Coordinates of C-alpha atoms in Angstrom, one line a residue:
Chain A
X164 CA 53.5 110.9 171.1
X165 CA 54.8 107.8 168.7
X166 CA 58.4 106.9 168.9
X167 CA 58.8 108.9 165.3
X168 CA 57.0 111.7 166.2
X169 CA 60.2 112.2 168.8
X170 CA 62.5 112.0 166.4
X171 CA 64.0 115.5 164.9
X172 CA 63.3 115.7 161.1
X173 CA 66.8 117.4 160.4
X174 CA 69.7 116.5 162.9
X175 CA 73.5 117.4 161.7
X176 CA 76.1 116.5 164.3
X177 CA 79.6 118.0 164.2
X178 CA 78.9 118.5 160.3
X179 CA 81.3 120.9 158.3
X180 CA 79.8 122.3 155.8
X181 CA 81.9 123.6 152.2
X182 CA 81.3 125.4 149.6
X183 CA 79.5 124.5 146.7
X184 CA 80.9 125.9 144.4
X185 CA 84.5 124.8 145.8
X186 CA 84.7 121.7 147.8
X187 CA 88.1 122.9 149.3
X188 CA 86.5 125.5 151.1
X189 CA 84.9 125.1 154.6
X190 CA 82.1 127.9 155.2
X191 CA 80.9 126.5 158.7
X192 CA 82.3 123.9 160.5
X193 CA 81.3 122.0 164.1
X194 CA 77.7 122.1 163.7
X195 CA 75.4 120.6 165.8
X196 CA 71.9 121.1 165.2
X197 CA 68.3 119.5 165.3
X198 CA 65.1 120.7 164.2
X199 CA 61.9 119.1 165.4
X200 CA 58.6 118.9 163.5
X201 CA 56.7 122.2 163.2
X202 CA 59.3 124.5 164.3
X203 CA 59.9 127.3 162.0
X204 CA 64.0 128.5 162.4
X205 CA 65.4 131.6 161.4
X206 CA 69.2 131.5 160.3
X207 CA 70.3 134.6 160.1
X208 CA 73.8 136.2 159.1
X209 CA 76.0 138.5 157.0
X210 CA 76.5 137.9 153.6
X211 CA 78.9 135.1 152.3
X212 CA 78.7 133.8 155.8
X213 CA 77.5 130.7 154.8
X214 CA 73.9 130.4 154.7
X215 CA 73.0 128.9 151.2
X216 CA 75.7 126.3 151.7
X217 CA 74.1 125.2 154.7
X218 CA 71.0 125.3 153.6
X219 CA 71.6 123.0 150.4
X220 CA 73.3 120.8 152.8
X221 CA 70.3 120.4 155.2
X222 CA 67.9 119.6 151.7
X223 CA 70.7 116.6 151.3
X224 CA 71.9 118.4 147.8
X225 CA 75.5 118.3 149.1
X226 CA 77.3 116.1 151.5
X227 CA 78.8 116.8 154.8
X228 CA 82.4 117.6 154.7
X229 CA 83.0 115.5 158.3
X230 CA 80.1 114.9 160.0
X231 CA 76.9 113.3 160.0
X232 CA 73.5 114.7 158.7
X233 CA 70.0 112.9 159.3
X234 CA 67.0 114.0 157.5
X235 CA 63.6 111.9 159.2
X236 CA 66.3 109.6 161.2
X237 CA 67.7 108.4 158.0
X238 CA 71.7 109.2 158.0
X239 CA 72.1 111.1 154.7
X240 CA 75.7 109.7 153.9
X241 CA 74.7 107.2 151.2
X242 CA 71.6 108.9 150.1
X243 CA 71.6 107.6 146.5
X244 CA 68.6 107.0 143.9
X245 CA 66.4 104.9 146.5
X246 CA 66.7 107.1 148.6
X247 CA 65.1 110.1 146.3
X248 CA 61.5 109.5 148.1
X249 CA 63.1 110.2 151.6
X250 CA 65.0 113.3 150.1
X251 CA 62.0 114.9 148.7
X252 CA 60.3 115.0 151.7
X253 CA 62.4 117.9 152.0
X254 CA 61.2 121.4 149.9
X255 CA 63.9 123.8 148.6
X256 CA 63.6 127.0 147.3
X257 CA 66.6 129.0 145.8
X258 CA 67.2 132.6 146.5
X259 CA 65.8 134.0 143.1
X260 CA 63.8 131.4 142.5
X261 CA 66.2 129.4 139.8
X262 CA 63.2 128.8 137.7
X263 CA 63.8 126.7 134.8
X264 CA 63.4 129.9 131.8
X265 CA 62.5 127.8 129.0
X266 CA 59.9 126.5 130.5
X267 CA 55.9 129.0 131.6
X268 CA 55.2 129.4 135.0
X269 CA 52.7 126.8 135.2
X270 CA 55.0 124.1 133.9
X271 CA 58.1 125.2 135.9
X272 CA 55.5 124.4 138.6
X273 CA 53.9 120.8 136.9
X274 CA 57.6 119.8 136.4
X275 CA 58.4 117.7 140.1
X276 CA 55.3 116.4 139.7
X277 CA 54.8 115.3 136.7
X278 CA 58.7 113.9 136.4
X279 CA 58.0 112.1 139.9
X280 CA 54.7 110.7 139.0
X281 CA 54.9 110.4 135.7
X282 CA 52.2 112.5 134.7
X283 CA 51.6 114.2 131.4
X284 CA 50.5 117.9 131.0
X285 CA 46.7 117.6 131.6
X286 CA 47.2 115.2 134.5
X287 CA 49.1 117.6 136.6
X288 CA 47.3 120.5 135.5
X289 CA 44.5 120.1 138.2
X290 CA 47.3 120.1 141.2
X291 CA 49.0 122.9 139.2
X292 CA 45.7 124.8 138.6
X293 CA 45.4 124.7 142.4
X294 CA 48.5 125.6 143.4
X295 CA 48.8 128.8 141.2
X296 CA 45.7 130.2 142.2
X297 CA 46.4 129.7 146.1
X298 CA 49.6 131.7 145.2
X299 CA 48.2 134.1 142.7
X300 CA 50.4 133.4 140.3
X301 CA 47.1 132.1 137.4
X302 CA 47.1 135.2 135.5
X303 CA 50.9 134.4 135.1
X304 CA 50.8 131.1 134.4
X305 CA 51.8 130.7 130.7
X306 CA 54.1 133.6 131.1
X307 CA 58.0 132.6 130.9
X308 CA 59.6 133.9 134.2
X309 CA 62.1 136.4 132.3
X310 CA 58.8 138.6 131.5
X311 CA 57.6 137.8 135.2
X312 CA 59.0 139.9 138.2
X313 CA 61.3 139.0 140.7
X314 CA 58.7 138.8 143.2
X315 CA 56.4 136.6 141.3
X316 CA 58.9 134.7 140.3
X317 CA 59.8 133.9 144.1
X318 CA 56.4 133.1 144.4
X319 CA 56.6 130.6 141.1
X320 CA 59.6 129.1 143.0
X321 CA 57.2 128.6 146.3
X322 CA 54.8 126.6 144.7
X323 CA 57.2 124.7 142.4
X324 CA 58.6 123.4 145.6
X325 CA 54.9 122.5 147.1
X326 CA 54.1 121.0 144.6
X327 CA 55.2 117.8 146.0
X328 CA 54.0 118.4 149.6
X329 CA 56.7 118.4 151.3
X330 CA 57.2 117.9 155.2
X331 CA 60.0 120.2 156.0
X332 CA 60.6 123.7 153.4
X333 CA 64.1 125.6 153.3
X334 CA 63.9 128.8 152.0
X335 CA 66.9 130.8 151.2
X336 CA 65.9 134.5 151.5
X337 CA 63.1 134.4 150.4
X338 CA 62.5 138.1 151.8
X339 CA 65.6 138.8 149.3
X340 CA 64.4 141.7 146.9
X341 CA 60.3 141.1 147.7
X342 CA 58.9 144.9 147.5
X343 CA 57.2 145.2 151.2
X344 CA 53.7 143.7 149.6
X345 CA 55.2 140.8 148.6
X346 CA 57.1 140.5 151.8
X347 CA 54.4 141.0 154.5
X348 CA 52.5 138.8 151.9
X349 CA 55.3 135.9 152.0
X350 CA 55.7 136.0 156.2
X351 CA 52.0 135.1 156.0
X352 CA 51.6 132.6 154.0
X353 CA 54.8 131.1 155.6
X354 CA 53.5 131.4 159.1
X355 CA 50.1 129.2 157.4
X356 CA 52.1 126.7 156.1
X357 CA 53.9 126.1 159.7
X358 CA 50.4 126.0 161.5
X359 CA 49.0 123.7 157.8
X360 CA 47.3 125.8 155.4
X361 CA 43.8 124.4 155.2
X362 CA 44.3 124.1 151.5
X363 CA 47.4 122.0 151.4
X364 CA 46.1 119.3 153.6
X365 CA 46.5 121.4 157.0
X366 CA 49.5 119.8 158.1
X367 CA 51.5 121.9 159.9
X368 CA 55.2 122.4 158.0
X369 CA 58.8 122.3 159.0
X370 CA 60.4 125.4 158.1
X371 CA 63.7 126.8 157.7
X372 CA 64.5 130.4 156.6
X373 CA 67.9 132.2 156.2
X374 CA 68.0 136.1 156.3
X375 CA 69.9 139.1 156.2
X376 CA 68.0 141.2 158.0
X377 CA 66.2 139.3 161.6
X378 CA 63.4 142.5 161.8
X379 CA 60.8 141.4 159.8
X380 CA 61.0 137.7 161.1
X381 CA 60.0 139.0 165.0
X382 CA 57.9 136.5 166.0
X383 CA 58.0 134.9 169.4
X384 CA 57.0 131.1 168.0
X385 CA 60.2 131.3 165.8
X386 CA 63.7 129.8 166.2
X387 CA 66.8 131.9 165.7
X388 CA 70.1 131.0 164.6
X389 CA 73.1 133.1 163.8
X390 CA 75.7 131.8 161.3
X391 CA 79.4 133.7 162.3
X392 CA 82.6 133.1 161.6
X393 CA 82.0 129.3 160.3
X394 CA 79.9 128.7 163.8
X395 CA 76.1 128.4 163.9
X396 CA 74.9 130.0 167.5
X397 CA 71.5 129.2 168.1
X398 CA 70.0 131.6 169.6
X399 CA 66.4 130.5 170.9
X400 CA 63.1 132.8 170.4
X401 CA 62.9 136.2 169.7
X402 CA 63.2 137.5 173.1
X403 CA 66.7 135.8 173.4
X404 CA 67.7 137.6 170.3
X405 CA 66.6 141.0 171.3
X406 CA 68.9 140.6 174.6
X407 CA 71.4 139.0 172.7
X408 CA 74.4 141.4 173.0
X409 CA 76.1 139.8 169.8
X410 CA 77.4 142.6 167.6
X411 CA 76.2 140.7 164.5
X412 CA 72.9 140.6 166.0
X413 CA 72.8 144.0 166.8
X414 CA 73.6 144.6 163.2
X415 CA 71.0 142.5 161.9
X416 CA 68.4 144.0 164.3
X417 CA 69.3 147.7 162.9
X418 CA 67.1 149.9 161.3
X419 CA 68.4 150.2 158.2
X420 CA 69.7 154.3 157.1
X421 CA 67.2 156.4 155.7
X422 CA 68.0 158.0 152.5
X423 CA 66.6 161.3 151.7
X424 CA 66.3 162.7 147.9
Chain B
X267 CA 72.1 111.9 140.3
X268 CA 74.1 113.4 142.8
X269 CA 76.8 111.5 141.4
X270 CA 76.5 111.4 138.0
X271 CA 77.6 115.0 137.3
X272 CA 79.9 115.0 140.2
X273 CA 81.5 112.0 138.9
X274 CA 82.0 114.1 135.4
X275 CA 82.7 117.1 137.5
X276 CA 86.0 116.2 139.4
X277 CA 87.7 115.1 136.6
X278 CA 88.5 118.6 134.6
X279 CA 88.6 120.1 137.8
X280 CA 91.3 119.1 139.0
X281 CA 93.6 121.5 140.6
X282 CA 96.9 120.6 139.8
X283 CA 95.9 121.0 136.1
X284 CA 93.7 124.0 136.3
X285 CA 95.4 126.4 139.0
X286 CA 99.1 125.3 137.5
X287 CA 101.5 128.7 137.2
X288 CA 101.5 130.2 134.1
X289 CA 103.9 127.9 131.5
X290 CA 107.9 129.1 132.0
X291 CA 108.8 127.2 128.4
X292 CA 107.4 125.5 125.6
X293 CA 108.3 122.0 127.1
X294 CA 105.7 123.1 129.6
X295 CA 103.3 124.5 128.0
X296 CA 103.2 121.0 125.8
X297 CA 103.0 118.9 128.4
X298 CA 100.4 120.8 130.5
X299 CA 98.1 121.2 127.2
X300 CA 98.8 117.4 127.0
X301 CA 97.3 116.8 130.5
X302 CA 94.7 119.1 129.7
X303 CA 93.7 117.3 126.3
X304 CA 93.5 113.8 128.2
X305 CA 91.6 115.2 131.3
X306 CA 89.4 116.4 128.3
X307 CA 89.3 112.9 126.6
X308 CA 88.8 111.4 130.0
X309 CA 86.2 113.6 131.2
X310 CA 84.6 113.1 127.8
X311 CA 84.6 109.4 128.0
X312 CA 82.8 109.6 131.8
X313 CA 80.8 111.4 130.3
X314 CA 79.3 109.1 127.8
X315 CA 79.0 106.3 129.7
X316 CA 76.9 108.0 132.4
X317 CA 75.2 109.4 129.8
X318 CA 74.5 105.6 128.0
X319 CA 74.0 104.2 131.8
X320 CA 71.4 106.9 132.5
X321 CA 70.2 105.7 128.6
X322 CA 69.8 102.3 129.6
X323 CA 68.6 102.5 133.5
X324 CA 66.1 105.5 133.4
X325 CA 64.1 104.3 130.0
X326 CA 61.0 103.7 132.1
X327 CA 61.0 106.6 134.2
X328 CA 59.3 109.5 133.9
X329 CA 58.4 108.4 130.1
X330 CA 55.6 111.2 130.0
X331 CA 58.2 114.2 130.5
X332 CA 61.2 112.7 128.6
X333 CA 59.5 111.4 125.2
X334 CA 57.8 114.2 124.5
X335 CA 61.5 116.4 125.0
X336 CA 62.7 113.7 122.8
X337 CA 60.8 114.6 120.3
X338 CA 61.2 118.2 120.7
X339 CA 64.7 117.3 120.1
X340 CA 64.3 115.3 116.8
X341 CA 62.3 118.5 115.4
X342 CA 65.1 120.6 116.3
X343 CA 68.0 118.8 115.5
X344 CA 66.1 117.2 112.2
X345 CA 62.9 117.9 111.0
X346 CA 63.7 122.5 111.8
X347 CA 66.6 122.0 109.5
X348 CA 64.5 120.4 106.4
X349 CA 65.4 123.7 104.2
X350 CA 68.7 124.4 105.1
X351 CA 69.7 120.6 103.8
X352 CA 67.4 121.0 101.2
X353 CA 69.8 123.8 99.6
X354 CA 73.1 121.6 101.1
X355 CA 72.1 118.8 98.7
X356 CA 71.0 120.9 96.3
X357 CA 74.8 122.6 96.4
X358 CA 76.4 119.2 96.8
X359 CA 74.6 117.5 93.8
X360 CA 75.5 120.9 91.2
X361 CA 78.8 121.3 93.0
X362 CA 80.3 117.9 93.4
X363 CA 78.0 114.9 92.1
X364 CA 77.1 117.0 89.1
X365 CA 80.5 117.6 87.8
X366 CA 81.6 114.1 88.6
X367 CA 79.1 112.6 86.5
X368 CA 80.4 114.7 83.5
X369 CA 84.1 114.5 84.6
X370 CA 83.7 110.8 84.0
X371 CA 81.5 111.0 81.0
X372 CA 83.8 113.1 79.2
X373 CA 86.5 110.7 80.0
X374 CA 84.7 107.5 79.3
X375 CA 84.6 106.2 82.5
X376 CA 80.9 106.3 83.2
X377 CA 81.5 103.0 84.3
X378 CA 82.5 104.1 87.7
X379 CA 79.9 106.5 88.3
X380 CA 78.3 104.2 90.9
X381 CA 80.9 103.0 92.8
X382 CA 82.5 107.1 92.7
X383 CA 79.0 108.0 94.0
X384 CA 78.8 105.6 96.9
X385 CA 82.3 106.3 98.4
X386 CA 82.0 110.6 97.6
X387 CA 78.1 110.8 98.6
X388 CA 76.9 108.1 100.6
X389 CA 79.8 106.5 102.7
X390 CA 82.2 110.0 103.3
X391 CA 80.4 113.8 101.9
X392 CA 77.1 113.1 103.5
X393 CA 77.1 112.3 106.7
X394 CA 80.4 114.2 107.5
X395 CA 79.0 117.6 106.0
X396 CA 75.4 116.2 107.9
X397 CA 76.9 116.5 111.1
X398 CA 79.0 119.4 110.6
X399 CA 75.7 121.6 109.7
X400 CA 74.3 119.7 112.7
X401 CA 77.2 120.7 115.2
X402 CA 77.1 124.4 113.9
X403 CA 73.2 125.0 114.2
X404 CA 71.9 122.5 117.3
X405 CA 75.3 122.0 119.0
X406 CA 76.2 125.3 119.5
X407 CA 72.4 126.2 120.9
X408 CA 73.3 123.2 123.2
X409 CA 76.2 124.8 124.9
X410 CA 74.6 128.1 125.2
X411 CA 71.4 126.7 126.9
X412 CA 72.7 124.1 128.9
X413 CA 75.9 126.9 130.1
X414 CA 73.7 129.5 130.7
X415 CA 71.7 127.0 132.7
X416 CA 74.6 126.1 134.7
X417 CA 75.5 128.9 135.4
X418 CA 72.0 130.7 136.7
X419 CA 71.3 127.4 138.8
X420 CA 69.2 125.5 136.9
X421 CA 70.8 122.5 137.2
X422 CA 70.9 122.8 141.1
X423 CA 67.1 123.2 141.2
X424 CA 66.3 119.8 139.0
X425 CA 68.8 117.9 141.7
X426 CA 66.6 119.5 144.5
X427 CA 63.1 118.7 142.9
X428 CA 64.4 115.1 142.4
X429 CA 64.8 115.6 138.9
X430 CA 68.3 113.6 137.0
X431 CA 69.4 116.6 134.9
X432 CA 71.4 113.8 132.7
X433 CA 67.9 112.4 131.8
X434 CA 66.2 115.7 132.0
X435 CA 68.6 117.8 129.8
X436 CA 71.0 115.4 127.9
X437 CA 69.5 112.1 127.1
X438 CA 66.7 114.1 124.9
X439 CA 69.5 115.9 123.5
X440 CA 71.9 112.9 122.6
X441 CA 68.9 110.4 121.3
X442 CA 67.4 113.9 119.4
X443 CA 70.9 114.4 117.8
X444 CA 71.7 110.9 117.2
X445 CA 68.1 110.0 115.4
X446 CA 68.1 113.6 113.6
X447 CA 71.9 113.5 111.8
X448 CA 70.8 109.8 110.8
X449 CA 67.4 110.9 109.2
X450 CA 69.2 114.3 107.5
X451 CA 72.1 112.5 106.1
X452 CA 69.5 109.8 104.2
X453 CA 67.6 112.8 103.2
X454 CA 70.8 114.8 101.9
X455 CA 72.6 112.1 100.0
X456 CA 69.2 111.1 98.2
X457 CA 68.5 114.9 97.3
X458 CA 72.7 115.2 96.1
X459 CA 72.0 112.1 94.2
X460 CA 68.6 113.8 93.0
X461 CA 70.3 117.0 91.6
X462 CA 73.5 116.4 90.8
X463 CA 71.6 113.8 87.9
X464 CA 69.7 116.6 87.3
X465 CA 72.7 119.1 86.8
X466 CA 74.6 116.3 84.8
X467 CA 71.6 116.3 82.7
X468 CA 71.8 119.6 81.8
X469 CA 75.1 118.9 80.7
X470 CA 74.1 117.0 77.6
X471 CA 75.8 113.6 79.8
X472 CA 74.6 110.8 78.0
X473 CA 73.0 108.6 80.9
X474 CA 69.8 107.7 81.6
X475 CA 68.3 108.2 85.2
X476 CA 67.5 104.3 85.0
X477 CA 70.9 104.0 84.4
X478 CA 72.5 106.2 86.5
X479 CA 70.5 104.7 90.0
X480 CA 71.0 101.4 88.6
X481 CA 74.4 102.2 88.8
X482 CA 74.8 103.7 92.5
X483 CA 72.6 101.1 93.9
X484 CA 74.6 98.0 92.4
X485 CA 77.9 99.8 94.1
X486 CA 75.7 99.8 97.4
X487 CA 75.9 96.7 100.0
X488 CA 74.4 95.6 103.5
X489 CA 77.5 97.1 104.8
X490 CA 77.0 100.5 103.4
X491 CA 73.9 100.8 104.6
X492 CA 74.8 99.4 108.5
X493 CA 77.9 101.3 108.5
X494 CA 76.0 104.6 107.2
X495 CA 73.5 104.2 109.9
X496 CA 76.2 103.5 112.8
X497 CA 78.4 106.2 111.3
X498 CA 75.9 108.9 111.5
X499 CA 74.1 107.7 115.4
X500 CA 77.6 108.0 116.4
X501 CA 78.1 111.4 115.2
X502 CA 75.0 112.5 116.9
X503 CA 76.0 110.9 119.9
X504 CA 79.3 112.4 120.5
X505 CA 78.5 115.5 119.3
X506 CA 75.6 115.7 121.6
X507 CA 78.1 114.4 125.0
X508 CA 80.9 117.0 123.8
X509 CA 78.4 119.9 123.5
X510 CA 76.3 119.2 126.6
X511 CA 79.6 118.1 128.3
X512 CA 80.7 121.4 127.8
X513 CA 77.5 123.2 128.7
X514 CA 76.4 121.1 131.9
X515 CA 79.3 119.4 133.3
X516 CA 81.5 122.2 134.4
X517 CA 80.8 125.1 137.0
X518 CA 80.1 127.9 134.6
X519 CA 79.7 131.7 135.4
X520 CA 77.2 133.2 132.5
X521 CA 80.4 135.0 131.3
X522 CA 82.4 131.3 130.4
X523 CA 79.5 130.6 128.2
X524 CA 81.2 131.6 124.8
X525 CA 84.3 130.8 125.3
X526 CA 83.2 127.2 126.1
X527 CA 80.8 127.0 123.0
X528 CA 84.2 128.1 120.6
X529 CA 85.5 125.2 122.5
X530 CA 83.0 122.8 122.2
X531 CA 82.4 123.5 118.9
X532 CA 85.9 122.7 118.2
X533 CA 86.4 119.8 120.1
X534 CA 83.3 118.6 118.4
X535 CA 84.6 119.1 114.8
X536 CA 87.6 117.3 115.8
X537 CA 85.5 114.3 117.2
X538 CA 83.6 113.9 113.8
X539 CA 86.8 113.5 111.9
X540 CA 88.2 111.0 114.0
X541 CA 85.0 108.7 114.1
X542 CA 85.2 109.9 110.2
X543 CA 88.9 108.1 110.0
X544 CA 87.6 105.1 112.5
X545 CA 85.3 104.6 110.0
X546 CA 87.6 104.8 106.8
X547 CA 89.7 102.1 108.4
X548 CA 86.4 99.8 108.8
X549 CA 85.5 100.5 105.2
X550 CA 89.2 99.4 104.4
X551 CA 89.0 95.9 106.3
X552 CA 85.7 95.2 105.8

């Protein structure tokens, strides 16, 4: 194995993380974390504990409050214009998607491409052609996303953020509000992207989910984290988090209450 | 990128201003509206010149996304509002030109008809009303989009596909608003100047339309013309930078979106009359 291939593609040490939408507030603080290429993690944890923040921190979209983050070995403190080709080696999608709404599905998609390439329309409408029908989403593609549902449009958000093949995804719930096709359809395509989906080039992908809920992620090649109380516990593979005696865990791990009509 | 809206970010942020205790007397109330107005004028001014450093830095990049939202601009803010100054000029030329014409006639001063015509018209009427209309029908659309943008996370999602949302979302705007009051204020002075001949006419005024033009364009020099065209860019450029300043450059929740637009809208009338007055005083010296 090279000297790179050693070296973890997201590493934060003692990094405190605030909030983004104000600075003056620390959400999780003294963490030390690293994830190697091909690992897929799971952060879980309550709501408003954190997870978003901590996520836009690890795609370098906000700086460390104290701390030091790396992303491929490169410390992330002065990441500036030159550095945009390091950054988007790194994917990000948005809980909801945060499409752009003025623009159709297919050139929400064509946008990161064409604006890092500088491509017009019909240049990037092979890639984008692709892309939408590996997700589905053609019949949808000139369709604005306020007429498309929220699970399509989670799916529109996916490939906007393949688009530019990226090396390591972060995905902020992206189980949040999928109906249970949509869902069981989203934990497979995930798991083909971490082994490389034969149509994306088969390289296997970094990724990094955060959830509410740890059930449907049970999967013993995964990586779980908890984010509590401004600390983020790792807590290894799935067997470690079904013997984890964490209350927060527990909770997590509960079947949710059954309603009857 | 990162920086450029943070940079514009901090500074009407700022704490001490924002979270201050509800004014105790009117001495504080002054003074804290006074901090406010020149966080405003400084925020405003960052503003621009990120926006004009973006301008000058970014013009080869990405050319294939951002001309073609440049010209998407131009229609809306220019060529989309072809009627509506088509019945402005009409208006100005019965309303104002029209009557002058035959307020002077009557007098005997026809004389003056050009050099009355080139100050009303050309150097003050037009390109003031121009980007009034402008501010009202394409500004206010500005702060809507670009806040409800904001606040839904759009702006977020350009920084994390390595898109500049200055380039992306305001430099089409600001070139789109600049190059469309120019092109609607030449458009509405020659259509006043059209029509209010033609209501003049119909007034039995003795002038001929050879005359008449004759007239206006002996009253009209080199620095009319370079002072119409910078007078007008600049109003499209500053009302562009307050309206997306106030859509993009502050943390908005969907529900701050009017209140901002009344504001901006405001702020934005009170910009055009200063550059207005900065301009009066050039006329003056020059």
């Amino acid at each position: 194995m090279s000297e790179n291939q050693n070296i973890p593609i997201l590493e934060m040490r003692d990094v405190t993380v605030a909030a983004m939408r104000d600075a003056t507030f620390t959400v999780v603080e003294g963490v030390n974390w690293s994830v190697a290429a091909g690992e897929f993690w799971v952060v879980a944890g309550q709501e408003f504990s954190g997870k978003s923040d901590l996520l836009m921190l690890a795609a370098g979209l906000m700086s460390p409050a104290a701390g030091s983050l790396k992303l491929f070995g490169n410390d992330t403190e002065n990441f500036g214009e030159a550095e945009l080709a390091e950054r988007l080696r790194v994917g990000f999608v948005f809980q909801g998607g945060q499409l752009f709404n003025q623009l159709t599905i297919a050139e929400n998609v064509a946008l990161p491409l064409r604006y890092k390439n500088n491509l017009t329309g019909a240049e990037a409408a092979r890639s984008v052609a692709n892309l939408l029908e590996l997700l589905e989403l053609t019949p949808l593609a000139d369709v604005t996303p306020a007429n498309v549902a929220a699970n399509w449009r989670q799916r529109a958000a996916l490939a906007r953020a393949l688009i530019l093949q990226p090396e390591i995804l972060l995905l902020d719930n992206p189980l949040a509000g999928l109906g249970a096709r949509h869902g069981q359809w989203c934990l497979r395509f995930l798991d083909q992207l971490c082994r490389g989906h034969d149509q994306l080039g088969g390289q296997p992908m970094t990724l990094v989910v955060t959830a509410d809920d740890l059930r449907p992620w049970q999967n013993a090649r995964r990586q779980f984290a908890l984010l509590h109380e401004k600390k983020l516990l790792p807590l290894g593979g799935w067997n470690e988090v079904e013997r984890c005696d964490h209350p927060v865990v527990k909770e997590l791990l509960a079947v949710p209450i059954e309603t009857t009509i | 990128m990162r920086g450029n809206l943070a940079k514009a970010f901090v500074l009407t942020n700022t704490p001490v201003f924002r979270r201050a205790p509800l004014p105790k007397s009117y001495t504080d109330f002054l003074g804290r509206k006074l901090f406010l107005f020149l966080l405003t004028i400084q925020g405003l001014g960052a503003f621009a010149l990120i926006t004009l450093g973006v301008i000058l830095k970014k013009n080869d990049v990405a050319k294939n996304v951002i001309q073609p939202r440049i010209r998407q601009e131009i229609a809306r803010a220019g060529v989309a509002l072809l009627p509506m100054f088509f019945f402005v000029a009409l208006g100005l030329g019965f309303l104002v030109v029209g009557q002058t014409v035959s307020a002077l006639a009557k007098v005997g001063a026809i004389s003056y008809l050009g050099s009355t015509m080139v100050i009303v018209v050309v150097r003050e009427l037009g390109p003031l009303l121009a980007a009034l209309l402008v501010l009202a029908r394409v500004g206010t659309a500005h702060v809507i989009e670009l806040g409800t943008a904001r606040a839904l996370g759009e702006v977020e999602a350009l920084e994390a596909l390595g898109i500049d949302p200055v380039h992306y979302l305001i430099v089409p705007r600001v070139i789109g608003m600049a190059l469309g009051i120019f092109s609607l204020t030449v458009y509405l002075i020659i259509g006043a100047l059209v029509s209010g001949y033609l209501f003049a006419f119909l007034q039995d005024v003795a002038l001929t339309p050879g005359d008449y033009f004759k007239q206006i364009v002996e009253s009209l020099g080199w620095l009319d013309f370079a002072l119409l065209a910078l007078k007008t860019i600049s109003f499209g450029f500053f009302i562009a930078i307050v309206t997306c300043y106030h859509g993009l450059a502050q943390p908005l929740r969907l529900e701050d979106v009017s209140r901002v637009a009344v504001r901006a809208v405001t702020q934005g009338v009170i910009v055009c009359v200063l550059i207005d007055a900065l301009f009066i005083v050039l006329y003056l010296i020059s």
